[in-house]
mmCIF file of C-alpha atoms in Angstrom:
data_model
loop_
_atom_site.group_PDB
_atom_site.id
_atom_site.type_symbol
_atom_site.label_atom_id
_atom_site.label_comp_id
_atom_site.label_asym_id
_atom_site.label_seq_id
_atom_site.Cartn_x
_atom_site.Cartn_y
_atom_site.Cartn_z
ATOM 1 C CA MET A 13 -15.585 5.146 -13.956
ATOM 2 C CA SER A 14 -13.028 7.506 -15.432
ATOM 3 C CA LEU A 15 -10.052 8.371 -13.249
ATOM 4 C CA ARG A 16 -8.684 11.937 -13.465
ATOM 5 C CA PRO A 17 -5.153 12.306 -14.825
ATOM 6 C CA LEU A 18 -2.922 10.356 -12.484
ATOM 7 C CA GLY A 19 -0.313 13.075 -12.484
ATOM 8 C CA ASP A 20 -2.695 15.390 -10.660
ATOM 9 C CA HIS A 21 -2.400 13.090 -7.623
ATOM 10 C CA LEU A 22 1.375 13.320 -7.620
ATOM 11 C CA GLU A 23 1.307 17.110 -8.011
ATOM 12 C CA THR A 24 -1.027 17.444 -5.012
ATOM 13 C CA LEU A 25 1.088 15.115 -2.952
ATOM 14 C CA ARG A 26 4.219 17.137 -3.578
ATOM 15 C CA THR A 27 2.431 20.334 -2.834
ATOM 16 C CA ASP A 28 0.882 19.163 0.401
ATOM 17 C CA SER A 29 3.713 16.825 1.593
ATOM 18 C CA PRO A 30 1.287 14.873 3.807
ATOM 19 C CA LEU A 31 2.475 13.517 7.166
ATOM 20 C CA VAL A 32 2.186 9.735 7.035
ATOM 21 C CA HIS A 33 2.217 7.889 10.319
ATOM 22 C CA CYS A 34 3.719 4.445 9.719
ATOM 23 C CA ILE A 35 3.465 1.591 12.197
ATOM 24 C CA THR A 36 5.537 -0.810 10.181
ATOM 25 C CA ASN A 37 8.067 -3.581 10.772
ATOM 26 C CA TYR A 38 11.703 -3.393 11.877
ATOM 27 C CA VAL A 39 13.005 -4.476 8.501
ATOM 28 C CA ALA A 40 11.019 -1.787 6.635
ATOM 29 C CA MET A 41 11.323 1.360 8.648
ATOM 30 C CA ASN A 42 14.345 2.933 6.927
ATOM 31 C CA SER A 43 13.410 1.920 3.371
ATOM 32 C CA THR A 44 9.775 2.976 3.826
ATOM 33 C CA ALA A 45 10.826 6.432 5.108
ATOM 34 C CA ASN A 46 13.128 6.861 2.147
ATOM 35 C CA VAL A 47 10.390 5.900 -0.339
ATOM 36 C CA LEU A 48 8.030 8.488 1.147
ATOM 37 C CA LEU A 49 10.707 11.187 1.189
ATOM 38 C CA ALA A 50 11.646 10.484 -2.416
ATOM 39 C CA ALA A 51 8.064 10.793 -3.573
ATOM 40 C CA GLY A 52 7.506 14.031 -1.629
ATOM 41 C CA ALA A 53 5.647 12.934 1.512
ATOM 42 C CA SER A 54 6.722 13.321 5.135
ATOM 43 C CA PRO A 55 7.183 9.999 7.073
ATOM 44 C CA ALA A 56 6.937 9.343 10.780
ATOM 45 C CA MET A 57 7.634 5.964 12.506
ATOM 46 C CA LEU A 58 5.983 5.743 15.899
ATOM 47 C CA HIS A 59 4.693 2.638 17.586
ATOM 48 C CA ALA A 60 4.623 3.232 21.354
ATOM 49 C CA PRO A 61 1.056 2.598 22.611
ATOM 50 C CA GLU A 62 1.422 5.637 24.906
ATOM 51 C CA GLU A 63 1.616 8.142 21.978
ATOM 52 C CA VAL A 64 0.100 6.611 18.890
ATOM 53 C CA ALA A 65 -3.381 7.978 19.492
ATOM 54 C CA GLU A 66 -2.133 11.538 19.934
ATOM 55 C CA PHE A 67 0.123 11.329 16.884
ATOM 56 C CA THR A 68 -2.360 9.598 14.630
ATOM 57 C CA ALA A 69 -4.844 12.419 15.275
ATOM 58 C CA ILE A 70 -2.435 14.996 13.777
ATOM 59 C CA SER A 71 -1.403 12.811 10.806
ATOM 60 C CA ALA A 72 -2.758 13.081 7.283
ATOM 61 C CA ALA A 73 -2.809 9.287 6.893
ATOM 62 C CA LEU A 74 -1.840 6.094 8.696
ATOM 63 C CA SER A 75 -0.122 3.000 7.295
ATOM 64 C CA ILE A 76 -0.352 -0.266 9.235
ATOM 65 C CA ASN A 77 2.067 -3.116 8.400
ATOM 66 C CA ILE A 78 1.978 -6.313 10.505
ATOM 67 C CA GLY A 79 5.348 -7.694 9.218
ATOM 68 C CA THR A 80 7.185 -8.161 12.555
ATOM 69 C CA ILE A 81 4.186 -8.081 14.808
ATOM 70 C CA SER A 82 4.373 -8.348 18.622
ATOM 71 C CA SER A 83 1.691 -7.897 21.262
ATOM 72 C CA HIS A 84 2.538 -4.333 22.251
ATOM 73 C CA TRP A 85 2.764 -3.321 18.560
ATOM 74 C CA ALA A 86 -0.623 -4.940 17.980
ATOM 75 C CA ASP A 87 -2.078 -2.864 20.793
ATOM 76 C CA ALA A 88 -0.585 0.250 19.255
ATOM 77 C CA MET A 89 -2.027 -0.597 15.892
ATOM 78 C CA LEU A 90 -5.470 -1.101 17.256
ATOM 79 C CA THR A 91 -5.312 2.187 19.137
ATOM 80 C CA ALA A 92 -4.079 3.980 16.012
ATOM 81 C CA VAL A 93 -6.759 2.631 13.661
ATOM 82 C CA ALA A 94 -9.492 3.408 16.186
ATOM 83 C CA THR A 95 -8.209 6.939 16.319
ATOM 84 C CA ALA A 96 -8.025 7.212 12.575
ATOM 85 C CA ASP A 97 -11.575 5.875 12.219
ATOM 86 C CA GLN A 98 -12.803 8.398 14.826
ATOM 87 C CA HIS A 99 -11.153 11.322 13.128
ATOM 88 C CA ALA A 100 -11.913 10.224 9.480
ATOM 89 C CA ILE A 101 -8.157 9.900 8.749
ATOM 90 C CA PRO A 102 -7.552 7.483 5.879
ATOM 91 C CA TRP A 103 -5.528 4.425 6.738
ATOM 92 C CA VAL A 104 -3.954 1.584 4.794
ATOM 93 C CA LEU A 105 -3.635 -2.061 5.934
ATOM 94 C CA ASP A 106 -0.686 -4.186 4.703
ATOM 95 C CA PRO A 107 -1.588 -7.678 5.977
ATOM 96 C CA VAL A 108 1.897 -9.154 5.668
ATOM 97 C CA ALA A 109 1.828 -13.008 5.620
ATOM 98 C CA VAL A 110 -1.635 -12.944 7.144
ATOM 99 C CA GLY A 111 -2.240 -16.562 6.087
ATOM 100 C CA ALA A 112 0.817 -17.793 7.906
ATOM 101 C CA THR A 113 -0.465 -17.834 11.510
ATOM 102 C CA HIS A 114 -3.732 -17.683 13.434
ATOM 103 C CA TYR A 115 -2.362 -14.671 15.372
ATOM 104 C CA ARG A 116 -1.997 -12.639 12.218
ATOM 105 C CA GLN A 117 -5.440 -13.631 11.046
ATOM 106 C CA SER A 118 -7.038 -12.682 14.357
ATOM 107 C CA LEU A 119 -5.235 -9.331 14.446
ATOM 108 C CA CYS A 120 -6.243 -8.457 10.878
ATOM 109 C CA GLN A 121 -9.873 -9.271 11.631
ATOM 110 C CA GLN A 122 -9.735 -6.863 14.541
ATOM 111 C CA LEU A 123 -8.081 -4.166 12.437
ATOM 112 C CA LEU A 124 -10.612 -4.562 9.603
ATOM 113 C CA ALA A 125 -13.399 -3.555 12.004
ATOM 114 C CA PHE A 126 -12.028 0.006 11.933
ATOM 115 C CA ASN A 127 -12.728 0.649 8.235
ATOM 116 C CA PRO A 128 -9.454 0.808 6.328
ATOM 117 C CA CYS A 129 -9.451 3.090 3.295
ATOM 118 C CA VAL A 130 -7.240 0.765 1.324
ATOM 119 C CA ILE A 131 -5.935 -2.834 1.746
ATOM 120 C CA ARG A 132 -2.661 -3.455 -0.063
ATOM 121 C CA GLY A 133 -1.451 -7.087 -0.328
ATOM 122 C CA ASN A 134 -0.207 -9.791 -2.610
ATOM 123 C CA PRO A 135 -2.597 -12.415 -4.052
ATOM 124 C CA SER A 136 -1.992 -14.928 -1.244
ATOM 125 C CA GLU A 137 -2.662 -12.323 1.407
ATOM 126 C CA ILE A 138 -5.894 -11.132 -0.308
ATOM 127 C CA LEU A 139 -7.097 -14.725 -0.580
ATOM 128 C CA ALA A 140 -6.351 -15.256 3.088
ATOM 129 C CA LEU A 141 -8.278 -12.129 4.129
ATOM 130 C CA CYS A 142 -11.240 -13.484 2.211
ATOM 131 C CA GLY A 143 -11.101 -16.654 4.258
ATOM 132 C CA LEU A 144 -9.798 -18.765 1.414
ATOM 133 C CA ASP A 145 -6.994 -21.289 1.958
ATOM 134 C CA SER A 146 -3.802 -19.493 0.937
ATOM 135 C CA ARG A 147 -0.956 -19.505 3.440
ATOM 136 C CA GLY A 148 1.681 -18.211 1.032
ATOM 137 C CA ARG A 149 5.354 -18.744 1.863
ATOM 138 C CA GLY A 150 6.139 -16.231 4.526
ATOM 139 C CA VAL A 151 5.792 -12.794 3.010
ATOM 140 C CA ASP A 152 5.904 -14.269 -0.487
ATOM 141 C CA SER A 153 2.862 -14.964 -2.592
ATOM 142 C CA THR A 154 2.271 -18.497 -3.885
ATOM 143 C CA ALA A 155 -0.939 -17.483 -5.656
ATOM 144 C CA HIS A 156 -1.172 -15.824 -9.055
ATOM 145 C CA THR A 157 -2.952 -12.551 -9.587
ATOM 146 C CA ASP A 158 -5.509 -14.121 -11.976
ATOM 147 C CA ASP A 159 -6.496 -16.592 -9.248
ATOM 148 C CA ALA A 160 -7.289 -13.828 -6.737
ATOM 149 C CA ILE A 161 -9.105 -11.129 -8.754
ATOM 150 C CA ALA A 162 -12.477 -12.293 -7.604
ATOM 151 C CA ALA A 163 -11.314 -12.370 -4.024
ATOM 152 C CA ALA A 164 -9.966 -8.792 -4.291
ATOM 153 C CA ILE A 165 -13.321 -7.602 -5.601
ATOM 154 C CA THR A 166 -15.198 -9.473 -2.910
ATOM 155 C CA LEU A 167 -12.964 -8.071 -0.166
ATOM 156 C CA ALA A 168 -13.449 -4.544 -1.518
ATOM 157 C CA GLN A 169 -17.204 -5.001 -1.464
ATOM 158 C CA GLN A 170 -17.207 -6.510 2.037
ATOM 159 C CA GLN A 171 -15.053 -3.810 3.505
ATOM 160 C CA ARG A 172 -16.338 -0.972 1.325
ATOM 161 C CA CYS A 173 -12.804 0.052 0.616
ATOM 162 C CA VAL A 174 -10.196 -0.044 -2.150
ATOM 163 C CA VAL A 175 -8.145 -3.200 -2.544
ATOM 164 C CA ALA A 176 -4.740 -2.994 -4.221
ATOM 165 C CA MET A 177 -3.402 -6.421 -5.092
ATOM 166 C CA THR A 178 0.169 -6.274 -6.274
ATOM 167 C CA GLY A 179 2.311 -8.765 -8.184
ATOM 168 C CA GLU A 180 3.536 -9.255 -11.756
ATOM 169 C CA GLN A 181 0.438 -7.227 -12.649
ATOM 170 C CA ASP A 182 -1.319 -4.984 -10.126
ATOM 171 C CA ILE A 183 -5.057 -4.879 -9.649
ATOM 172 C CA VAL A 184 -6.922 -1.950 -8.056
ATOM 173 C CA THR A 185 -10.614 -2.215 -7.278
ATOM 174 C CA ASP A 186 -13.304 -0.540 -5.179
ATOM 175 C CA GLY A 187 -15.631 -3.498 -5.742
ATOM 176 C CA ASN A 188 -17.340 -1.863 -8.722
ATOM 177 C CA ASN A 189 -14.519 -0.435 -10.820
ATOM 178 C CA HIS A 190 -11.457 -2.491 -11.591
ATOM 179 C CA TYR A 191 -8.085 -1.533 -13.085
ATOM 180 C CA ALA A 192 -4.903 -3.359 -14.040
ATOM 181 C CA ILE A 193 -1.522 -1.673 -13.859
ATOM 182 C CA ALA A 194 1.520 -3.075 -15.694
ATOM 183 C CA GLY A 195 5.139 -2.110 -15.206
ATOM 184 C CA GLY A 196 7.736 -2.637 -12.581
ATOM 185 C CA HIS A 197 10.799 -4.878 -13.002
ATOM 186 C CA PRO A 198 11.790 -8.475 -12.168
ATOM 187 C CA LEU A 199 14.361 -7.133 -9.644
ATOM 188 C CA MET A 200 11.655 -5.688 -7.414
ATOM 189 C CA PRO A 201 10.951 -8.930 -5.542
ATOM 190 C CA ARG A 202 14.723 -9.251 -4.922
ATOM 191 C CA VAL A 203 14.743 -6.132 -2.761
ATOM 192 C CA THR A 204 13.170 -6.569 0.691
ATOM 193 C CA THR A 205 10.403 -4.235 1.949
ATOM 194 C CA LEU A 206 9.490 -2.643 -1.321
ATOM 195 C CA GLY A 207 5.909 -3.746 -0.835
ATOM 196 C CA CYS A 208 5.917 -2.238 2.620
ATOM 197 C CA GLY A 209 7.116 1.030 1.171
ATOM 198 C CA LEU A 210 4.418 0.872 -1.495
ATOM 199 C CA SER A 211 1.663 0.543 1.159
ATOM 200 C CA ALA A 212 2.967 3.662 2.873
ATOM 201 C CA LEU A 213 3.149 5.446 -0.513
ATOM 202 C CA VAL A 214 -0.525 4.549 -1.114
ATOM 203 C CA ALA A 215 -1.317 6.140 2.241
ATOM 204 C CA ALA A 216 0.498 9.280 1.147
ATOM 205 C CA PHE A 217 -1.406 9.483 -2.149
ATOM 206 C CA VAL A 218 -4.720 8.891 -0.462
ATOM 207 C CA ALA A 219 -3.925 11.602 2.093
ATOM 208 C CA ALA A 220 -3.372 14.038 -0.771
ATOM 209 C CA ARG A 221 -6.703 13.127 -2.388
ATOM 210 C CA VAL A 222 -8.965 11.868 0.368
ATOM 211 C CA GLU A 223 -12.037 12.292 -1.865
ATOM 212 C CA ALA A 224 -10.646 9.946 -4.512
ATOM 213 C CA PRO A 225 -9.094 6.843 -2.900
ATOM 214 C CA LEU A 226 -9.425 4.671 -6.006
ATOM 215 C CA GLY A 227 -7.606 7.145 -8.246
ATOM 216 C CA ALA A 228 -5.079 7.930 -5.560
ATOM 217 C CA THR A 229 -4.276 4.228 -5.101
ATOM 218 C CA ALA A 230 -3.965 3.695 -8.849
ATOM 219 C CA ALA A 231 -1.625 6.727 -9.013
ATOM 220 C CA ALA A 232 0.566 5.327 -6.197
ATOM 221 C CA LEU A 233 0.887 1.935 -7.860
ATOM 222 C CA SER A 234 1.517 3.472 -11.268
ATOM 223 C CA CYS A 235 4.165 5.700 -9.716
ATOM 224 C CA PHE A 236 5.972 2.642 -8.308
ATOM 225 C CA ALA A 237 5.600 0.654 -11.575
ATOM 226 C CA ILE A 238 7.100 3.436 -13.708
ATOM 227 C CA ALA A 239 9.939 4.051 -11.228
ATOM 228 C CA GLY A 240 10.628 0.346 -11.144
ATOM 229 C CA GLN A 241 10.910 0.143 -14.897
ATOM 230 C CA ARG A 242 13.271 3.071 -14.987
ATOM 231 C CA ALA A 243 15.379 1.754 -12.146
ATOM 232 C CA GLY A 244 15.672 -1.626 -13.838
ATOM 233 C CA SER A 245 17.020 -0.079 -17.018
ATOM 234 C CA THR A 246 20.237 1.028 -15.236
ATOM 235 C CA ALA A 247 20.574 -1.348 -12.306
ATOM 236 C CA THR A 248 23.019 -4.241 -12.382
ATOM 237 C CA GLY A 249 21.541 -6.092 -9.350
ATOM 238 C CA PRO A 250 19.342 -5.662 -6.288
ATOM 239 C CA GLY A 251 21.654 -3.220 -4.546
ATOM 240 C CA SER A 252 21.938 -0.749 -7.368
ATOM 241 C CA PHE A 253 18.270 -1.238 -8.097
ATOM 242 C CA GLN A 254 17.198 -0.018 -4.697
ATOM 243 C CA VAL A 255 19.152 3.170 -5.037
ATOM 244 C CA ALA A 256 17.985 3.674 -8.606
ATOM 245 C CA LEU A 257 14.363 3.197 -7.518
ATOM 246 C CA LEU A 258 14.644 6.041 -4.991
ATOM 247 C CA ASP A 259 16.189 8.279 -7.591
ATOM 248 C CA ALA A 260 13.429 7.376 -10.111
ATOM 249 C CA LEU A 261 10.710 8.176 -7.597
ATOM 250 C CA TYR A 262 12.349 11.482 -6.841
ATOM 251 C CA GLN A 263 12.713 12.351 -10.541
ATOM 252 C CA LEU A 264 9.209 11.294 -11.609
ATOM 253 C CA THR A 265 7.077 14.209 -12.763
ATOM 254 C CA PRO A 266 3.300 14.503 -12.800
ATOM 255 C CA ASP A 267 3.420 14.511 -16.611
ATOM 256 C CA ASP A 268 5.466 11.297 -16.556
ATOM 257 C CA LEU A 269 2.830 9.668 -14.388
ATOM 258 C CA THR A 270 -0.077 10.688 -16.588
ATOM 259 C CA THR A 271 1.747 9.888 -19.839
ATOM 260 C CA HIS A 272 3.526 6.607 -19.011
ATOM 261 C CA SER A 273 1.150 4.823 -16.669
ATOM 262 C CA GLN A 274 0.088 1.473 -18.069
ATOM 263 C CA LEU A 275 -3.406 1.551 -16.573
ATOM 264 C CA GLU A 276 -6.218 -0.393 -18.143
ATOM 265 C CA THR A 277 -9.843 -1.082 -17.194
ATOM 266 C CA VAL A 278 -10.563 -4.678 -16.276
ATOM 267 C CA ASP A 279 -13.921 -6.188 -17.248
ATOM 268 C CA VAL A 280 -14.990 -8.955 -14.910
ATOM 269 C CA PHE A 281 -17.860 -11.217 -15.917
#
């Protein structure tokens, strides 16, 4: 399957500035909003059960992140994804540390019943969602990407969605077509919530191209990878890297994305 020029996705995102409803964790709210704004999307952070259905219905996409989950947030998430499913609004699941506790596993199983468009996680989280033994270390992955490619493909096939598995090398698959994306920078894991922001960015790209979730997801991950490389070339540590990453996302052009993306087809036998 040939993906259209990735820059087209960024161009559409910036033209449309899709409204992305994020139910995310306390740690990630500010940084996620800034990532979306830098890329050209419009963020909203609402989690009250009394209003999430109404707001999800007017959003272009929904991003669900279970990082600092609590019971009333879980209720809001389930209401939001049910609304998104009812209105054919694409939504992204970020199953943070899903292997760590039974509560997280149970919640993710309930969320998966409402047909996510994309699942974005690290290798340990993808393995855990597939029912394989991988608890990870909190939000950190203890599994390598190569060990979890088969699980990512299986999960995509089971859920009939796109799975984006991120790490030293990113993998994007819809169960039939598989791509690897290189780039980024070693400082990225030293800045908290970048993965959370990436999941929301995926939601923004998918909102801009609902008909092409695989290409949109690949474009979002490539966007982050290129911006990470550029930020790392000037940063002197995690603090300056975070600022430089936002600037790099803001300065990235559609032509940059098409020309500099390190996207390759993956053959799985």
